[in-house]
Amino acid sequence: MGERMRDIKHFSHEQHSLKLIENGEEVVGVSHDNDEKGEVICCFGCREPILDGLCMKCANLAPVINYHLHPLHPLMLIACRGIGWICDVCNSPVSVKVFCYACNSCNYVVCAKCGIAIALEHEAAIALKQEASVKFKHEGHPQHSLTLQLRSASFLCDACLAEDKDFFYQCDSCDFWMHKTCASLAHTIDLPHHPNHPLVLVYSLPDNFYKFSFNCEICTKHIQIKGWLYHCANCRYFAHIKCALNAKQHPIPSDLVGTSHVEEHVNEFMHFPLSDSFTDPLQLLHLEKVSIDDDGATEISHWSHDHPLILNVEPQGNNMHNISCGDLVEVCYGCVRPLSFPYYNCKHGCSFNLHKYCVELPRTLEHQLHVKHSLDLVASEFYKCDGCFSLGNTFAYKCETCMFYLDVNCGFLPNTIIHKSHKHPLSQVIDPNILCKACERTFGGTSFACKACNFHLGIHCAIRSPRFLTHRYCKGHEIPLTYPPVEDHPEDFYCDTCEMEMHPKLPLYHCHKCKNSFHLGCINEIDYYANVKVEGTRTISYHKHPLTFVRRKKTSLYVCFGCNLDINGRLMLECRTGTCPYRKTKYVCFGNNFDINGNLIVKCRTGTCYFRICIPCHLKKTK
């Protein structure tokens, strides 16, 4: 036969011995008539198919058990003799000749399945008592011994910080309670959410991470310093005990409720971050409508200008968006962004230019960020945009009733975007005092949010932080926008501009070649004067030469003397005189150490002086 068998004697079949079959297959009886398959043999004790050793439970049932709900007499194992017997535990009928436990004195019956459960519970109680008699030491609470309590209770566990009902260990010397299951946690686990490295169990947040606040990667809730957790130190990956174990057993689906129907149209949305800092969303949204071979009118009248405007579709000079470094940047009067074809300019020679798509902007706009009233397109008003908080003096959409303003770029931002920093689409909202997940600054203007995940990005981090930036510290190559974890960089990050330690879970600009790192705000400061268009010269008291308003696109060496930050492409006042005492300050700014990155700049243009000053510093000096 090849199968190892063992003979036993059993009270239910005294006339013959029983042999144990251990091959784990169903035992099939002899077939009758011409049936292809015989009848499946069931256990005589429980009437279950004989499969995978199920009958071993019936064969090894204790002949006598004690049950705490029937304390007067023990229960004897018998074969059911009567019809209509009902199990007093589960209230199920007990078949004739099937095993059961019974008390003849009380007519109390317990079926075999309930009897097995009672026996196992009794064995577990005995084992628990033996375990409770031994003092327990655990490395998660090394200062004192622990004692296992024999009753389960619902309490707040000091290990997993969850309130569940369980057996527990209690400290003999202090108020430390721990679930019994937490005492046997695996020291390392592998999660599909973090496939590159195993997660290691630690009994508190490592002290080298105390400087910053961390959230659980699974539930996004705050990680407390004293709670146990699973983490990957190299990737700064943290997860609550319960979250990690639940995620291991039940992987989180890629989409959440309320997002799956949006993700079906993911290819229809704009993807951020964009390629460079000179790309504006308004232009990209109109690419399909704009063509260099456009058949539009070559001469038009526009409400924003007194003279006729002429259409330009051929390159003229070097005032385009793709101009070479050092060229003056000419901007559109409507969106205050670099000119690109096709565009209109003044027939009479005024320095007035409009992109063709800015000419075609609707005069009235219904916007989801201001649903109370429609917005009217106005020009030549000084305003502050309620979307990005930038100042402006050209085109804007305005609600006269509420004095609500949106610059034209904010007015035509996409309602939904895809951003590399989050797995779900982000919708445009305007919420007071949201916390941006990229820079951890509070912001009250336009933001992009995933409500299901409570994830927000401020407008500047969402759409105005490009994929690559240049900096003089990294000559000859661009610096990519990087999202943690940064591979092969387990040490801490320090910003090479402000020299402050950087939060290891926030995006940063990081040069893998030069090992330089920058905060988003340090390398790409918000330009609150991006929508201001000013021309001409100014005579000021703190500099003896006239200063001229200009914008230039130069290399990353075009920096501020006071703060050493990039002023490339910004509006500034310029001085270039050969006799100026500041002539050796080429590509620097005299701003009394005022942070001018991304701000309006004032510069002298009388020769080779290269004196530059930002508008905030200029205003400060002229008070």
Coordinates of C-alpha atoms in Angstrom, one line a residue:
M1 CA 0.0 0.0 0.0
G2 CA 2.9 2.4 0.6
E3 CA 0.9 4.3 3.3
R4 CA 1.9 4.3 6.9
M5 CA -1.0 3.1 9.0
R6 CA -1.7 2.9 12.8
D7 CA -4.4 0.8 14.5
I8 CA -6.6 2.2 17.2
K9 CA -9.5 1.0 19.2
H10 CA -12.5 3.3 19.5
F11 CA -15.7 3.1 21.6
S12 CA -17.8 3.9 18.5
H13 CA -16.7 0.7 16.7
E14 CA -15.6 -1.8 19.2
Q15 CA -15.8 -4.8 16.9
H16 CA -12.8 -3.8 14.7
S17 CA -9.7 -1.7 15.0
L18 CA -9.4 1.6 12.9
K19 CA -6.5 2.4 10.6
L20 CA -5.2 5.9 10.1
I21 CA -4.8 7.1 6.5
E22 CA -2.5 10.1 6.1
N23 CA -2.4 10.8 2.4
G24 CA -4.7 13.8 2.7
E25 CA -7.1 12.7 0.0
E26 CA -10.9 12.1 0.1
V27 CA -11.7 8.5 0.9
V28 CA -14.1 7.3 -1.9
G29 CA -16.4 4.2 -1.3
V30 CA -17.1 1.4 -3.7
S31 CA -19.1 2.5 -6.7
H32 CA -22.6 1.1 -7.3
D33 CA -24.1 0.0 -10.6
N34 CA -22.3 1.8 -13.4
D35 CA -21.5 5.1 -11.6
E36 CA -18.1 6.4 -12.6
K37 CA -17.4 7.7 -9.1
G38 CA -18.2 6.1 -5.8
E39 CA -19.8 7.7 -2.8
V40 CA -17.7 10.1 -0.8
I41 CA -17.1 8.6 2.7
C42 CA -18.0 10.9 5.6
C43 CA -16.7 10.8 9.2
F44 CA -18.9 8.8 11.4
G45 CA -18.4 11.2 14.2
C46 CA -19.1 14.6 12.5
R47 CA -20.5 13.6 9.1
E48 CA -17.9 15.7 7.3
P49 CA -16.0 14.3 4.3
I50 CA -12.8 12.5 5.3
L51 CA -10.3 15.0 3.9
D52 CA -7.0 16.3 5.2
G53 CA -7.2 14.6 8.6
L54 CA -10.6 16.0 9.6
C55 CA -11.6 12.7 11.3
M56 CA -8.4 12.9 13.5
K57 CA -10.3 15.5 15.5
C58 CA -13.1 13.1 16.2
A59 CA -10.8 10.2 16.9
N60 CA -8.9 12.2 19.4
L61 CA -11.9 13.8 21.2
A62 CA -11.5 13.7 25.0
P63 CA -13.9 11.2 26.5
V64 CA -14.9 13.7 29.2
I65 CA -14.9 17.5 29.2
N66 CA -15.9 20.2 31.7
Y67 CA -17.9 23.1 30.4
H68 CA -18.2 26.3 32.4
L69 CA -21.8 26.9 31.2
H70 CA -22.8 23.5 32.6
P71 CA -20.8 23.4 35.8
L72 CA -22.9 20.8 37.7
H73 CA -21.7 17.6 35.8
P74 CA -19.0 16.7 33.3
L75 CA -20.0 15.9 29.8
M76 CA -19.5 12.4 28.3
L77 CA -18.6 11.7 24.7
I78 CA -21.3 9.4 23.2
A79 CA -22.9 8.6 19.8
C80 CA -26.2 10.4 19.6
R81 CA -29.0 7.9 20.3
G82 CA -32.1 10.0 20.1
I83 CA -34.0 11.8 17.3
G84 CA -34.5 15.5 17.6
W85 CA -31.5 16.2 19.9
I86 CA -30.5 19.9 19.8
C87 CA -27.0 21.2 20.6
D88 CA -27.4 23.5 23.7
V89 CA -24.5 25.6 22.5
C90 CA -25.1 26.4 18.8
N91 CA -28.8 25.3 18.8
S92 CA -28.2 23.0 15.7
P93 CA -29.8 19.6 15.4
V94 CA -27.6 16.6 16.2
S95 CA -28.0 13.6 13.8
V96 CA -28.4 10.1 15.1
K97 CA -25.1 8.2 15.7
V98 CA -23.1 11.4 15.3
F99 CA -20.7 12.1 18.2
C100 CA -21.8 14.5 20.9
Y101 CA -21.1 15.3 24.5
A102 CA -24.1 14.8 26.8
C103 CA -25.1 14.9 30.4
N104 CA -27.6 12.1 31.1
S105 CA -28.7 13.7 34.3
C106 CA -29.6 17.1 32.8
N107 CA -30.3 16.1 29.2
Y108 CA -27.6 18.7 28.2
V109 CA -26.2 18.1 24.7
V110 CA -23.2 19.6 22.9
C111 CA -22.4 18.6 19.3
A112 CA -19.0 17.4 18.2
K113 CA -18.0 20.7 16.6
C114 CA -18.8 22.7 19.7
G115 CA -17.2 20.1 21.8
I116 CA -13.9 20.4 19.8
A117 CA -14.1 24.2 20.3
I118 CA -14.6 23.8 24.0
A119 CA -11.7 21.4 24.3
L120 CA -9.4 23.7 22.4
E121 CA -10.5 26.6 24.5
H122 CA -9.7 24.6 27.6
E123 CA -6.3 23.7 26.3
A124 CA -5.6 27.3 25.5
A125 CA -6.6 28.4 29.0
I126 CA -4.2 25.9 30.5
A127 CA -1.4 27.1 28.3
L128 CA -2.3 30.7 29.1
K129 CA -2.1 30.0 32.8
Q130 CA 1.3 28.4 32.4
E131 CA 2.5 31.4 30.3
A132 CA 1.2 33.8 33.0
S133 CA 3.1 32.1 35.7
V134 CA 6.4 33.1 34.1
K135 CA 7.7 36.7 34.2
F136 CA 8.2 38.1 30.7
K137 CA 10.9 40.4 29.5
H138 CA 10.5 42.3 26.2
E139 CA 13.0 44.6 24.5
G140 CA 10.2 47.1 23.8
H141 CA 10.0 47.6 27.6
P142 CA 13.4 46.5 28.9
Q143 CA 13.4 48.3 32.2
H144 CA 10.7 46.1 33.9
S145 CA 9.3 42.6 33.7
L146 CA 5.8 41.9 32.3
T147 CA 3.0 39.6 33.5
L148 CA 0.4 38.1 31.2
Q149 CA -3.2 38.8 32.4
L150 CA -5.7 35.9 32.2
R151 CA -8.6 38.0 31.1
S152 CA -8.9 39.9 27.8
A153 CA -9.7 43.6 28.0
S154 CA -10.2 46.6 25.7
F155 CA -7.6 49.2 26.4
L156 CA -5.1 51.6 24.6
C157 CA -2.0 49.6 23.9
D158 CA 1.3 51.3 24.7
A159 CA 2.9 49.5 21.8
C160 CA 0.6 49.9 18.8
L161 CA -1.3 52.8 20.3
A162 CA -4.6 51.1 19.2
E163 CA -7.6 50.3 21.4
D164 CA -8.5 46.7 20.8
K165 CA -9.8 43.8 23.0
D166 CA -7.1 41.3 23.6
F167 CA -5.1 39.4 26.2
F168 CA -2.4 41.7 27.5
Y169 CA 0.9 42.0 29.3
Q170 CA 1.0 44.4 32.2
C171 CA 4.2 45.8 33.7
D172 CA 4.9 44.8 37.2
S173 CA 6.4 48.2 38.1
C174 CA 4.8 50.9 35.9
D175 CA 1.6 51.7 33.9
F176 CA 2.7 49.9 30.7
W177 CA 0.1 47.7 29.0
M178 CA 0.7 45.8 25.8
H179 CA -1.4 43.5 23.7
K180 CA -0.3 39.9 23.7
T181 CA -0.2 40.0 19.9
C182 CA 2.1 43.0 20.0
A183 CA 4.6 41.0 22.1
S184 CA 5.2 38.6 19.2
L185 CA 5.5 41.1 16.3
A186 CA 7.9 40.1 13.5
H187 CA 11.2 42.1 13.7
T188 CA 11.1 42.7 9.9
I189 CA 8.3 42.6 7.3
D190 CA 8.0 43.1 3.6
L191 CA 5.3 45.3 2.2
P192 CA 4.3 45.7 -1.5
H193 CA 3.9 49.4 -0.7
H194 CA 7.7 49.6 -0.1
P195 CA 9.3 46.8 -2.3
N196 CA 12.9 48.0 -2.2
H197 CA 13.7 47.4 1.4
P198 CA 12.2 45.4 4.4
L199 CA 10.6 47.4 7.2
V200 CA 12.2 47.1 10.6
L201 CA 10.3 47.1 13.9
V202 CA 11.4 49.9 16.3
Y203 CA 10.0 50.7 19.7
S204 CA 9.9 54.5 19.2
L205 CA 10.7 57.0 16.5
P206 CA 14.6 57.1 16.2
D207 CA 15.9 60.3 17.8
N208 CA 17.7 61.4 14.6
F209 CA 14.2 62.0 13.2
Y210 CA 12.9 64.2 16.0
K211 CA 13.5 67.4 14.2
F212 CA 10.6 66.9 11.8
S213 CA 7.0 65.7 11.8
F214 CA 6.3 62.4 10.0
N215 CA 3.1 60.8 8.9
C216 CA 2.2 57.2 8.4
E217 CA 2.7 56.2 4.8
I218 CA -0.5 54.2 4.8
C219 CA -3.1 56.1 6.8
T220 CA -1.3 59.5 6.5
K221 CA -1.9 60.2 10.3
H222 CA 0.8 61.6 12.5
I223 CA 3.6 59.4 13.8
Q224 CA 4.0 59.8 17.5
I225 CA 7.5 59.7 19.1
K226 CA 6.8 57.0 21.7
G227 CA 4.7 54.5 19.6
W228 CA 6.1 51.4 18.1
L229 CA 6.3 51.4 14.3
Y230 CA 7.8 49.7 11.2
H231 CA 10.2 51.9 9.3
C232 CA 12.9 52.0 6.7
A233 CA 15.6 54.4 7.8
N234 CA 17.2 54.7 4.4
C235 CA 14.0 55.8 2.7
R236 CA 12.5 57.6 5.8
Y237 CA 9.5 55.4 5.4
F238 CA 7.3 55.1 8.6
A239 CA 4.1 53.0 9.2
H240 CA 2.0 52.4 12.3
I241 CA 2.1 48.8 13.5
K242 CA -1.6 48.1 12.7
C243 CA -1.4 49.9 9.4
A244 CA 1.6 47.9 8.3
L245 CA 0.1 44.5 9.3
N246 CA -3.3 45.3 7.7
A247 CA -1.5 46.5 4.5
K248 CA 0.4 43.2 4.4
Q249 CA -2.7 41.2 4.6
H250 CA -4.9 43.4 2.5
P251 CA -3.0 45.5 0.0
I252 CA -4.5 49.0 -0.6
P253 CA -6.1 49.4 -4.1
S254 CA -4.5 51.9 -6.4
D255 CA -7.6 54.1 -6.5
L256 CA -9.9 55.2 -3.7
V257 CA -13.6 55.8 -3.6
G258 CA -14.4 58.9 -5.6
T259 CA -11.2 58.9 -7.7
S260 CA -11.5 55.8 -10.0
H261 CA -14.0 57.5 -12.3
V262 CA -11.7 60.5 -12.7
E263 CA -8.6 58.3 -13.4
E264 CA -10.3 56.8 -16.4
H265 CA -9.7 60.1 -18.1
V266 CA -6.1 60.6 -16.8
N267 CA -4.7 61.2 -20.3
E268 CA -7.0 64.1 -20.8
F269 CA -5.4 66.1 -17.9
M270 CA -2.3 68.3 -17.9
H271 CA 0.7 66.7 -16.3
F272 CA 2.9 68.6 -13.8
P273 CA 5.6 69.6 -13.1
L274 CA 6.2 71.2 -16.5
S275 CA 9.5 71.3 -18.3
D276 CA 10.9 74.8 -17.4
S277 CA 10.0 77.9 -15.5
F278 CA 9.2 79.9 -18.6
T279 CA 6.3 77.7 -19.6
D280 CA 2.9 79.2 -18.8
P281 CA -0.2 77.1 -18.5
L282 CA -2.3 79.6 -20.4
Q283 CA -0.3 79.1 -23.5
L284 CA -0.4 75.3 -23.3
L285 CA -4.2 75.3 -22.9
H286 CA -4.5 77.2 -26.2
L287 CA -1.9 75.2 -28.2
E288 CA -4.7 73.5 -30.2
K289 CA -6.3 76.8 -31.0
V290 CA -3.2 78.6 -32.0
S291 CA -1.3 78.1 -35.3
I292 CA 1.4 80.1 -36.9
D293 CA -0.5 79.6 -40.2
D294 CA -3.6 81.1 -38.6
D295 CA -6.0 82.7 -41.0
G296 CA -7.1 85.3 -38.4
A297 CA -7.5 89.0 -39.3
T298 CA -4.2 90.7 -39.9
E299 CA -5.4 94.0 -38.4
I300 CA -7.9 94.4 -35.5
S301 CA -9.2 96.8 -33.0
H302 CA -9.1 95.8 -29.4
W303 CA -10.9 97.2 -26.4
S304 CA -7.7 97.4 -24.3
H305 CA -5.7 99.7 -26.7
D306 CA -6.5 102.9 -28.6
H307 CA -4.7 102.0 -31.8
P308 CA -5.1 99.2 -34.3
L309 CA -3.2 96.0 -33.8
I310 CA -1.3 94.0 -36.4
L311 CA -0.9 90.3 -36.5
N312 CA 2.7 88.9 -36.5
V313 CA 3.3 85.4 -37.6
E314 CA 6.9 85.6 -38.8
P315 CA 10.0 85.7 -36.5
Q316 CA 11.1 89.4 -36.0
G317 CA 14.1 90.0 -33.9
N318 CA 14.9 88.1 -30.8
N319 CA 12.0 88.9 -28.5
M320 CA 10.5 85.4 -28.5
H321 CA 10.1 82.8 -25.8
N322 CA 13.1 80.8 -27.1
I323 CA 15.5 83.8 -27.1
S324 CA 19.2 83.3 -26.4
C325 CA 20.7 84.1 -23.0
G326 CA 21.3 87.8 -22.5
D327 CA 18.5 89.0 -24.7
L328 CA 15.8 91.3 -23.4
V329 CA 12.5 89.5 -22.8
E330 CA 9.5 91.2 -24.2
V331 CA 6.2 90.2 -22.6
C332 CA 2.5 90.2 -23.6
Y333 CA 0.4 93.0 -22.1
G334 CA -2.4 90.6 -21.3
C335 CA -0.7 87.7 -19.5
V336 CA 2.7 89.3 -18.8
R337 CA 4.5 86.2 -20.2
P338 CA 7.2 86.1 -22.9
L339 CA 5.9 86.7 -26.4
S340 CA 5.4 83.8 -28.8
F341 CA 3.9 83.6 -32.3
P342 CA 1.3 84.5 -33.3
Y343 CA 0.8 87.8 -31.5
Y344 CA -0.5 91.3 -32.2
N345 CA 1.4 94.5 -31.7
C346 CA 0.5 98.2 -32.1
K347 CA 0.3 99.5 -35.7
H348 CA 1.5 103.0 -34.5
G349 CA 4.6 101.7 -32.8
C350 CA 3.5 101.7 -29.2
S351 CA 5.2 99.0 -27.1
F352 CA 1.9 97.2 -26.8
N353 CA 1.8 93.4 -27.6
L354 CA -0.8 90.8 -27.1
H355 CA -0.7 87.0 -27.7
K356 CA -3.4 86.0 -30.2
Y357 CA -5.0 83.9 -27.5
C358 CA -4.9 86.8 -25.1
V359 CA -6.8 88.9 -27.7
E360 CA -9.4 86.2 -27.8
L361 CA -9.9 85.9 -24.0
P362 CA -13.6 86.1 -23.1
R363 CA -14.8 89.3 -21.6
T364 CA -16.9 87.5 -19.0
L365 CA -15.8 84.4 -17.1
E366 CA -17.8 82.0 -14.9
H367 CA -15.2 80.5 -12.5
Q368 CA -15.5 77.7 -10.0
L369 CA -13.5 79.6 -7.4
H370 CA -16.0 82.4 -7.4
V371 CA -19.4 80.9 -8.1
K372 CA -21.5 83.8 -6.6
H373 CA -20.9 86.2 -9.5
S374 CA -19.4 86.2 -13.0
L375 CA -16.0 87.9 -13.5
D376 CA -15.4 90.7 -16.0
L377 CA -12.1 91.1 -17.9
V378 CA -10.5 94.5 -17.1
A379 CA -7.2 96.2 -17.9
S380 CA -4.9 98.8 -16.5
E381 CA -6.0 98.4 -12.8
F382 CA -3.5 97.7 -10.1
Y383 CA -4.7 94.6 -8.3
K384 CA -3.7 91.6 -6.2
C385 CA -4.7 88.2 -7.5
D386 CA -6.8 86.1 -5.1
G387 CA -5.5 83.0 -6.7
C388 CA -1.7 83.4 -6.4
F389 CA -1.5 86.7 -4.4
S390 CA 0.7 88.2 -7.1
L391 CA 0.4 91.9 -7.9
G392 CA -0.6 93.0 -11.4
N393 CA -1.5 96.0 -13.5
T394 CA -2.6 94.6 -16.8
F395 CA -5.4 92.1 -17.7
A396 CA -7.4 90.6 -14.8
Y397 CA -10.8 89.1 -14.2
K398 CA -12.7 91.1 -11.6
C399 CA -15.9 90.8 -9.6
E400 CA -17.0 94.4 -9.0
T401 CA -19.3 93.3 -6.2
C402 CA -16.8 91.3 -4.1
M403 CA -13.6 93.0 -5.4
F404 CA -12.4 89.5 -6.3
Y405 CA -9.5 89.4 -8.8
L406 CA -7.9 86.6 -10.8
D407 CA -5.1 87.2 -13.2
V408 CA -5.6 85.6 -16.6
N409 CA -3.1 82.9 -15.9
C410 CA -4.9 81.8 -12.7
G411 CA -8.3 82.3 -14.5
F412 CA -7.5 79.6 -17.0
L413 CA -5.7 77.0 -14.8
P414 CA -7.0 73.5 -15.5
N415 CA -9.7 72.3 -13.1
T416 CA -7.9 69.0 -12.7
I417 CA -4.3 68.1 -13.0
I418 CA -2.0 65.1 -12.7
H419 CA 1.0 65.7 -10.5
K420 CA 4.0 63.5 -10.0
S421 CA 3.9 63.9 -6.2
H422 CA 0.5 62.2 -5.8
K423 CA -1.1 59.0 -7.2
H424 CA -4.6 60.5 -7.8
P425 CA -5.7 63.5 -9.9
L426 CA -5.8 66.8 -8.1
S427 CA -8.7 69.2 -8.4
Q428 CA -8.5 73.0 -8.2
V429 CA -9.8 74.5 -5.0
I430 CA -9.5 77.7 -3.0
D431 CA -9.4 76.9 0.7
P432 CA -8.3 79.2 3.6
N433 CA -5.0 78.2 5.2
I434 CA -4.3 74.9 3.6
L435 CA -0.9 73.2 4.4
C436 CA 1.0 72.5 1.2
K437 CA 2.4 69.0 1.2
A438 CA 5.5 70.0 -0.8
C439 CA 6.8 73.0 1.2
E440 CA 4.8 72.7 4.4
R441 CA 3.8 76.4 4.2
T442 CA 0.2 77.5 4.8
F443 CA -1.5 79.1 1.8
G444 CA -4.9 80.6 1.3
G445 CA -5.1 81.0 -2.5
T446 CA -5.6 78.5 -5.3
S447 CA -4.4 75.0 -4.5
F448 CA -4.8 71.6 -6.0
A449 CA -6.3 68.9 -3.7
C450 CA -7.1 65.3 -3.4
K451 CA -10.0 65.3 -1.0
A452 CA -9.9 61.5 -0.5
C453 CA -6.3 61.7 0.8
N454 CA -6.4 65.1 2.4
F455 CA -3.6 66.1 0.1
H456 CA -3.0 69.7 -1.0
L457 CA -0.4 71.4 -3.1
G458 CA -0.2 75.2 -3.3
I459 CA -0.4 76.8 -6.7
H460 CA 3.4 77.6 -6.7
C461 CA 4.5 74.1 -5.8
A462 CA 1.9 72.5 -8.1
I463 CA 2.3 74.3 -11.4
R464 CA 5.2 76.8 -11.0
S465 CA 8.0 74.6 -9.8
P466 CA 9.5 73.1 -13.0
R467 CA 11.0 69.7 -13.5
F468 CA 14.5 71.3 -13.9
L469 CA 16.2 74.5 -12.8
T470 CA 19.8 75.8 -13.2
H471 CA 22.0 77.1 -10.5
R472 CA 25.6 78.5 -10.5
Y473 CA 26.6 75.8 -8.0
C474 CA 25.9 73.2 -10.7
K475 CA 27.6 74.5 -13.8
G476 CA 26.9 72.9 -17.1
H477 CA 23.8 70.8 -16.1
E478 CA 20.3 71.2 -14.8
I479 CA 19.1 70.3 -11.3
P480 CA 16.0 68.0 -11.3
L481 CA 13.0 68.3 -9.0
T482 CA 13.4 65.2 -6.9
Y483 CA 10.8 63.3 -4.8
P484 CA 11.8 61.2 -1.7
P485 CA 13.2 58.8 -1.2
V486 CA 16.5 59.7 -2.8
E487 CA 18.3 56.5 -3.7
D488 CA 21.8 56.0 -2.2
H489 CA 21.5 59.1 0.0
P490 CA 20.8 57.9 3.6
E491 CA 22.4 60.9 5.2
D492 CA 20.5 64.2 6.0
F493 CA 20.0 66.9 3.4
Y494 CA 21.0 70.5 3.9
C495 CA 19.9 73.3 1.6
D496 CA 23.0 74.9 -0.1
T497 CA 21.2 78.3 -0.1
C498 CA 19.8 78.8 3.4
E499 CA 22.1 76.1 5.0
M500 CA 19.1 74.7 6.9
E501 CA 18.5 71.0 7.4
M502 CA 15.8 69.8 4.9
H503 CA 12.8 67.7 5.7
P504 CA 13.6 64.3 4.3
K505 CA 10.0 63.6 3.1
L506 CA 9.5 66.8 1.1
P507 CA 10.4 67.3 -2.6
L508 CA 13.6 69.2 -3.3
Y509 CA 15.9 70.2 -6.1
H510 CA 18.8 67.8 -5.8
C511 CA 21.9 67.4 -8.0
H512 CA 23.0 63.8 -7.9
K513 CA 26.3 64.7 -9.6
C514 CA 27.3 67.7 -7.4
K515 CA 25.4 66.5 -4.3
N516 CA 23.8 70.0 -4.0
S517 CA 20.3 70.3 -2.6
F518 CA 17.9 73.2 -2.5
H519 CA 14.5 73.9 -0.9
L520 CA 11.8 74.7 -3.5
G521 CA 11.4 78.2 -2.2
C522 CA 15.1 78.9 -2.0
I523 CA 16.0 78.1 -5.6
N524 CA 12.6 79.3 -7.0
E525 CA 11.2 82.0 -4.8
I526 CA 7.7 83.1 -5.5
D527 CA 7.6 86.1 -7.9
Y528 CA 4.9 88.4 -6.5
Y529 CA 5.6 90.9 -9.3
A530 CA 5.3 88.4 -12.2
N531 CA 2.1 90.2 -13.5
V532 CA 3.5 93.7 -13.3
K533 CA 4.4 95.4 -16.6
V534 CA 6.4 98.6 -16.2
E535 CA 8.5 100.5 -18.7
G536 CA 10.8 103.5 -18.8
T537 CA 13.5 104.9 -16.4
R538 CA 13.5 106.1 -12.9
T539 CA 15.8 108.6 -11.1
I540 CA 16.3 107.6 -7.5
S541 CA 18.1 109.1 -4.5
Y542 CA 20.3 106.1 -3.6
H543 CA 22.0 105.8 -7.1
K544 CA 23.4 108.6 -9.2
H545 CA 22.4 107.1 -12.6
P546 CA 19.0 106.6 -14.1
L547 CA 17.6 103.0 -13.7
T548 CA 15.6 101.3 -16.4
F549 CA 13.0 98.6 -16.1
V550 CA 14.0 95.5 -18.0
R551 CA 13.6 91.7 -18.1
R552 CA 16.4 89.5 -19.2
K553 CA 17.0 85.8 -19.8
K554 CA 20.6 85.0 -18.8
T555 CA 22.6 82.1 -17.3
S556 CA 22.4 80.9 -13.7
L557 CA 25.2 83.4 -12.9
Y558 CA 22.7 86.2 -13.0
V559 CA 22.3 86.4 -9.3
C560 CA 21.7 88.8 -6.4
F561 CA 24.7 90.2 -4.6
G562 CA 22.8 90.5 -1.3
C563 CA 21.2 87.0 -1.2
N564 CA 23.0 85.2 -4.0
L565 CA 19.7 84.0 -5.5
D566 CA 18.8 83.8 -9.1
I567 CA 17.2 86.9 -10.7
N568 CA 17.1 85.4 -14.1
G569 CA 14.0 86.5 -16.2
R570 CA 12.6 88.8 -13.5
L571 CA 11.6 92.4 -13.9
M572 CA 14.3 94.7 -12.6
L573 CA 15.8 98.2 -12.7
E574 CA 19.2 98.2 -14.4
C575 CA 22.3 100.5 -14.4
R576 CA 25.2 100.1 -16.8
T577 CA 27.5 103.1 -16.6
G578 CA 31.2 102.8 -17.1
T579 CA 31.9 105.4 -14.4
C580 CA 29.7 103.9 -11.7
P581 CA 31.5 102.8 -8.5
Y582 CA 29.5 99.6 -8.7
R583 CA 31.0 98.4 -12.0
K584 CA 32.6 95.4 -10.4
T585 CA 29.3 94.0 -9.2
K586 CA 28.5 92.4 -12.5
Y587 CA 25.5 90.0 -12.3
V588 CA 24.8 91.0 -8.7
C589 CA 22.3 93.0 -6.8
F590 CA 22.8 95.7 -4.2
G591 CA 19.7 95.0 -2.0
N592 CA 21.1 95.2 1.6
N593 CA 20.8 91.4 1.9
F594 CA 17.0 91.5 1.1
D595 CA 15.8 88.3 -0.4
I596 CA 15.0 89.3 -4.0
N597 CA 14.7 85.9 -5.7
G598 CA 11.6 86.0 -7.9
N599 CA 10.9 89.7 -7.2
L600 CA 10.8 92.8 -9.2
I601 CA 14.4 94.1 -9.9
V602 CA 15.7 97.7 -10.5
K603 CA 18.8 98.1 -12.7
C604 CA 21.0 100.9 -14.1
R605 CA 21.6 100.8 -17.9
T606 CA 24.1 103.7 -18.4
G607 CA 27.1 101.6 -19.2
T608 CA 29.0 98.7 -17.7
C609 CA 27.9 99.1 -14.0
Y610 CA 25.5 96.3 -13.8
F611 CA 24.0 97.6 -10.6
R612 CA 20.7 95.8 -9.9
I613 CA 18.1 96.2 -7.1
C614 CA 14.9 94.5 -6.4
I615 CA 11.6 96.4 -6.1
P616 CA 11.1 95.6 -2.4
C617 CA 14.6 97.0 -1.7
H618 CA 14.0 99.9 -4.0
L619 CA 10.8 100.8 -2.1
K620 CA 12.5 100.4 1.2
K621 CA 15.3 102.8 0.2
T622 CA 12.8 105.4 -1.1
K623 CA 10.6 105.6 2.0

